[in-house]
Each structure stands twice: as structure tokens, then as C-alpha cells.
């Protein structure tokens, strides 16, 4: 993986750990949920989209791809916690990227993947 993407993913990984440690929502906390989507989930999915559609196609090693998906799922877990839902998600970053291309909206992607909040 390019250093540019590796640095960004490391930052997103550290940030989600800090977010998880500080997360103490009073569900529903829609404002905090949107902050999590804007600052973590959206940028994580966007990193994958950019790596796959940018000027040069970036190849992720198995470990890098696993870290990318784990980071994305950790952000979704934090998002769901804002609604009082425990996920322990195992969602595909590729599926999230395809939904983002279709919807152009990280919130819609999170709702479609997780079903949170209940509609």
C-alpha cells in the first residue's frame, strides 16, 4: 500500500480507538452519530474508493485490507452505539464503497448496512 494511504489508515485506526474509549452516548445521540460518520466512517470508505479509482490502482495486502475493513467496522460499531445498538459488525468495505457511489451519502450507507437506526 502506498505510504499516503497507510498513513491515513493508521490515523483513522487510532482515531476510532480514541472514539471508542471516549464514547459514552445517551441514546439516541444523533449528533454524535453524524460526527462519527463524518470524521471516521466516511473517510475510511473514501480512502478505499480513492485507492481503487485514483490515478494508480493501489493493491492492499491481506493484512492491510483486513485492517481497513476492521477500522470501517469499528466506526460503524461506534455509530450504532450512539443509538444504543451493539453491532460487532463484519461489513464489507467494498459493499460500503458501492453504496457510497450509489447514494453519495455516508449516513445512507451506514443505515443501509446496519439497519440503525430502525426506520
mmCIF file of C-alpha atoms in Angstrom:
data_model
loop_
_atom_site.group_PDB
_atom_site.id
_atom_site.type_symbol
_atom_site.label_atom_id
_atom_site.label_comp_id
_atom_site.label_asym_id
_atom_site.label_seq_id
_atom_site.Cartn_x
_atom_site.Cartn_y
_atom_site.Cartn_z
ATOM 1 C CA UNK A 1 0.000 0.000 0.000
ATOM 2 C CA UNK A 2 1.206 3.490 -0.742
ATOM 3 C CA UNK A 3 2.575 5.427 2.226
ATOM 4 C CA UNK A 4 -0.101 8.059 1.700
ATOM 5 C CA UNK A 5 -2.891 5.529 2.253
ATOM 6 C CA UNK A 6 -1.067 3.715 5.030
ATOM 7 C CA UNK A 7 -0.628 6.950 6.999
ATOM 8 C CA UNK A 8 -4.291 7.861 6.570
ATOM 9 C CA UNK A 9 -5.453 4.404 7.614
ATOM 10 C CA UNK A 10 -3.216 4.448 10.699
ATOM 11 C CA UNK A 11 -4.683 7.832 11.649
ATOM 12 C CA UNK A 12 -8.256 6.578 11.169
ATOM 13 C CA UNK A 13 -7.444 3.440 13.187
ATOM 14 C CA UNK A 14 -6.023 5.447 16.077
ATOM 15 C CA UNK A 15 -8.929 7.880 15.950
ATOM 16 C CA UNK A 16 -11.544 5.109 16.137
ATOM 17 C CA UNK A 17 -9.786 3.637 19.184
ATOM 18 C CA UNK A 18 -9.864 7.042 20.871
ATOM 19 C CA UNK A 19 -13.503 7.478 19.886
ATOM 20 C CA UNK A 20 -14.454 4.068 21.256
ATOM 21 C CA UNK A 21 -12.685 4.797 24.557
ATOM 22 C CA UNK A 22 -14.408 8.160 24.952
ATOM 23 C CA UNK A 23 -17.810 7.026 23.699
ATOM 24 C CA UNK A 24 -20.491 7.300 26.339
ATOM 25 C CA UNK A 25 -23.605 8.209 24.393
ATOM 26 C CA UNK A 26 -27.011 8.780 25.846
ATOM 27 C CA UNK A 27 -29.010 7.068 23.090
ATOM 28 C CA UNK A 28 -30.163 8.298 20.790
ATOM 29 C CA UNK A 29 -27.307 10.722 20.184
ATOM 30 C CA UNK A 30 -27.841 11.597 16.532
ATOM 31 C CA UNK A 31 -25.388 14.496 16.604
ATOM 32 C CA UNK A 32 -22.544 12.261 17.833
ATOM 33 C CA UNK A 33 -23.527 9.565 15.323
ATOM 34 C CA UNK A 34 -23.234 12.051 12.447
ATOM 35 C CA UNK A 35 -19.879 13.259 13.783
ATOM 36 C CA UNK A 36 -18.635 9.654 13.763
ATOM 37 C CA UNK A 37 -19.789 9.201 10.177
ATOM 38 C CA UNK A 38 -18.190 12.464 9.024
ATOM 39 C CA UNK A 39 -14.898 12.063 10.865
ATOM 40 C CA UNK A 40 -14.334 8.327 10.609
ATOM 41 C CA UNK A 41 -16.641 6.048 8.678
ATOM 42 C CA UNK A 42 -16.952 8.282 5.607
ATOM 43 C CA UNK A 43 -13.210 8.985 5.337
ATOM 44 C CA UNK A 44 -12.415 5.273 5.759
ATOM 45 C CA UNK A 45 -14.725 4.264 2.905
ATOM 46 C CA UNK A 46 -13.485 7.217 0.839
ATOM 47 C CA UNK A 47 -9.896 6.022 1.329
ATOM 48 C CA UNK A 48 -10.837 2.672 -0.221
ATOM 49 C CA UNK A 49 -12.697 4.373 -3.096
ATOM 50 C CA UNK A 50 -9.767 6.672 -3.779
ATOM 51 C CA UNK A 51 -7.270 3.797 -3.695
ATOM 52 C CA UNK A 52 -9.348 1.832 -6.185
ATOM 53 C CA UNK A 53 -10.339 4.637 -8.544
ATOM 54 C CA UNK A 54 -7.485 7.155 -8.297
ATOM 55 C CA UNK A 55 -4.708 7.706 -10.819
ATOM 56 C CA UNK A 56 -2.948 4.468 -9.877
ATOM 57 C CA UNK A 57 -4.733 1.400 -8.574
ATOM 58 C CA UNK A 58 -3.476 0.587 -5.062
ATOM 59 C CA UNK A 59 -3.112 -3.029 -4.033
ATOM 60 C CA UNK A 60 -3.751 -3.818 -0.377
ATOM 61 C CA UNK A 61 -2.011 -6.780 1.229
ATOM 62 C CA UNK A 62 -4.264 -9.198 3.098
ATOM 63 C CA UNK A 63 -3.290 -7.637 6.440
ATOM 64 C CA UNK A 64 -3.822 -4.092 5.145
ATOM 65 C CA UNK A 65 -7.226 -4.944 3.723
ATOM 66 C CA UNK A 66 -8.206 -6.634 6.986
ATOM 67 C CA UNK A 67 -7.130 -3.528 8.932
ATOM 68 C CA UNK A 68 -9.124 -1.315 6.553
ATOM 69 C CA UNK A 69 -12.296 -3.378 6.996
ATOM 70 C CA UNK A 70 -11.776 -3.676 10.766
ATOM 71 C CA UNK A 71 -11.376 0.097 11.032
ATOM 72 C CA UNK A 72 -14.528 0.694 8.987
ATOM 73 C CA UNK A 73 -16.474 -1.797 11.106
ATOM 74 C CA UNK A 74 -15.173 -0.236 14.312
ATOM 75 C CA UNK A 75 -16.523 3.132 13.122
ATOM 76 C CA UNK A 76 -19.889 1.514 12.381
ATOM 77 C CA UNK A 77 -19.894 -0.049 15.860
ATOM 78 C CA UNK A 78 -19.355 3.419 17.382
ATOM 79 C CA UNK A 79 -22.102 4.837 15.159
ATOM 80 C CA UNK A 80 -24.573 2.143 16.256
ATOM 81 C CA UNK A 81 -23.652 2.661 19.918
ATOM 82 C CA UNK A 82 -24.997 6.195 19.579
ATOM 83 C CA UNK A 83 -28.413 4.556 19.114
ATOM 84 C CA UNK A 84 -27.944 2.015 21.912
ATOM 85 C CA UNK A 85 -27.205 -0.842 19.494
ATOM 86 C CA UNK A 86 -24.278 -3.274 19.795
ATOM 87 C CA UNK A 87 -23.145 -4.424 16.361
ATOM 88 C CA UNK A 88 -19.749 -6.129 16.290
ATOM 89 C CA UNK A 89 -20.130 -5.640 12.544
ATOM 90 C CA UNK A 90 -18.418 -7.567 9.791
ATOM 91 C CA UNK A 91 -19.448 -5.467 6.824
ATOM 92 C CA UNK A 92 -17.546 -5.358 3.546
ATOM 93 C CA UNK A 93 -15.691 -2.154 2.690
ATOM 94 C CA UNK A 94 -16.328 -2.924 -0.981
ATOM 95 C CA UNK A 95 -20.091 -3.093 -0.369
ATOM 96 C CA UNK A 96 -19.876 0.173 1.577
ATOM 97 C CA UNK A 97 -17.947 1.795 -1.282
ATOM 98 C CA UNK A 98 -20.503 0.633 -3.853
ATOM 99 C CA UNK A 99 -23.315 2.045 -1.724
ATOM 100 C CA UNK A 100 -21.422 5.321 -1.313
ATOM 101 C CA UNK A 101 -21.052 5.613 -5.089
ATOM 102 C CA UNK A 102 -24.802 4.986 -5.459
ATOM 103 C CA UNK A 103 -26.033 7.227 -2.634
ATOM 104 C CA UNK A 104 -23.276 9.862 -2.263
ATOM 105 C CA UNK A 105 -24.154 9.917 1.445
ATOM 106 C CA UNK A 106 -22.255 8.214 4.303
ATOM 107 C CA UNK A 107 -25.320 8.331 6.563
ATOM 108 C CA UNK A 108 -27.414 6.458 3.994
ATOM 109 C CA UNK A 109 -24.638 3.873 3.622
ATOM 110 C CA UNK A 110 -24.468 3.336 7.395
ATOM 111 C CA UNK A 111 -28.244 2.930 7.637
ATOM 112 C CA UNK A 112 -28.375 0.525 4.673
ATOM 113 C CA UNK A 113 -25.543 -1.626 6.028
ATOM 114 C CA UNK A 114 -26.541 -1.711 9.690
ATOM 115 C CA UNK A 115 -30.279 -1.047 9.809
ATOM 116 C CA UNK A 116 -29.516 1.545 12.521
ATOM 117 C CA UNK A 117 -31.484 3.495 13.423
ATOM 118 C CA UNK A 118 -34.631 1.461 12.889
ATOM 119 C CA UNK A 119 -36.680 3.090 10.179
#
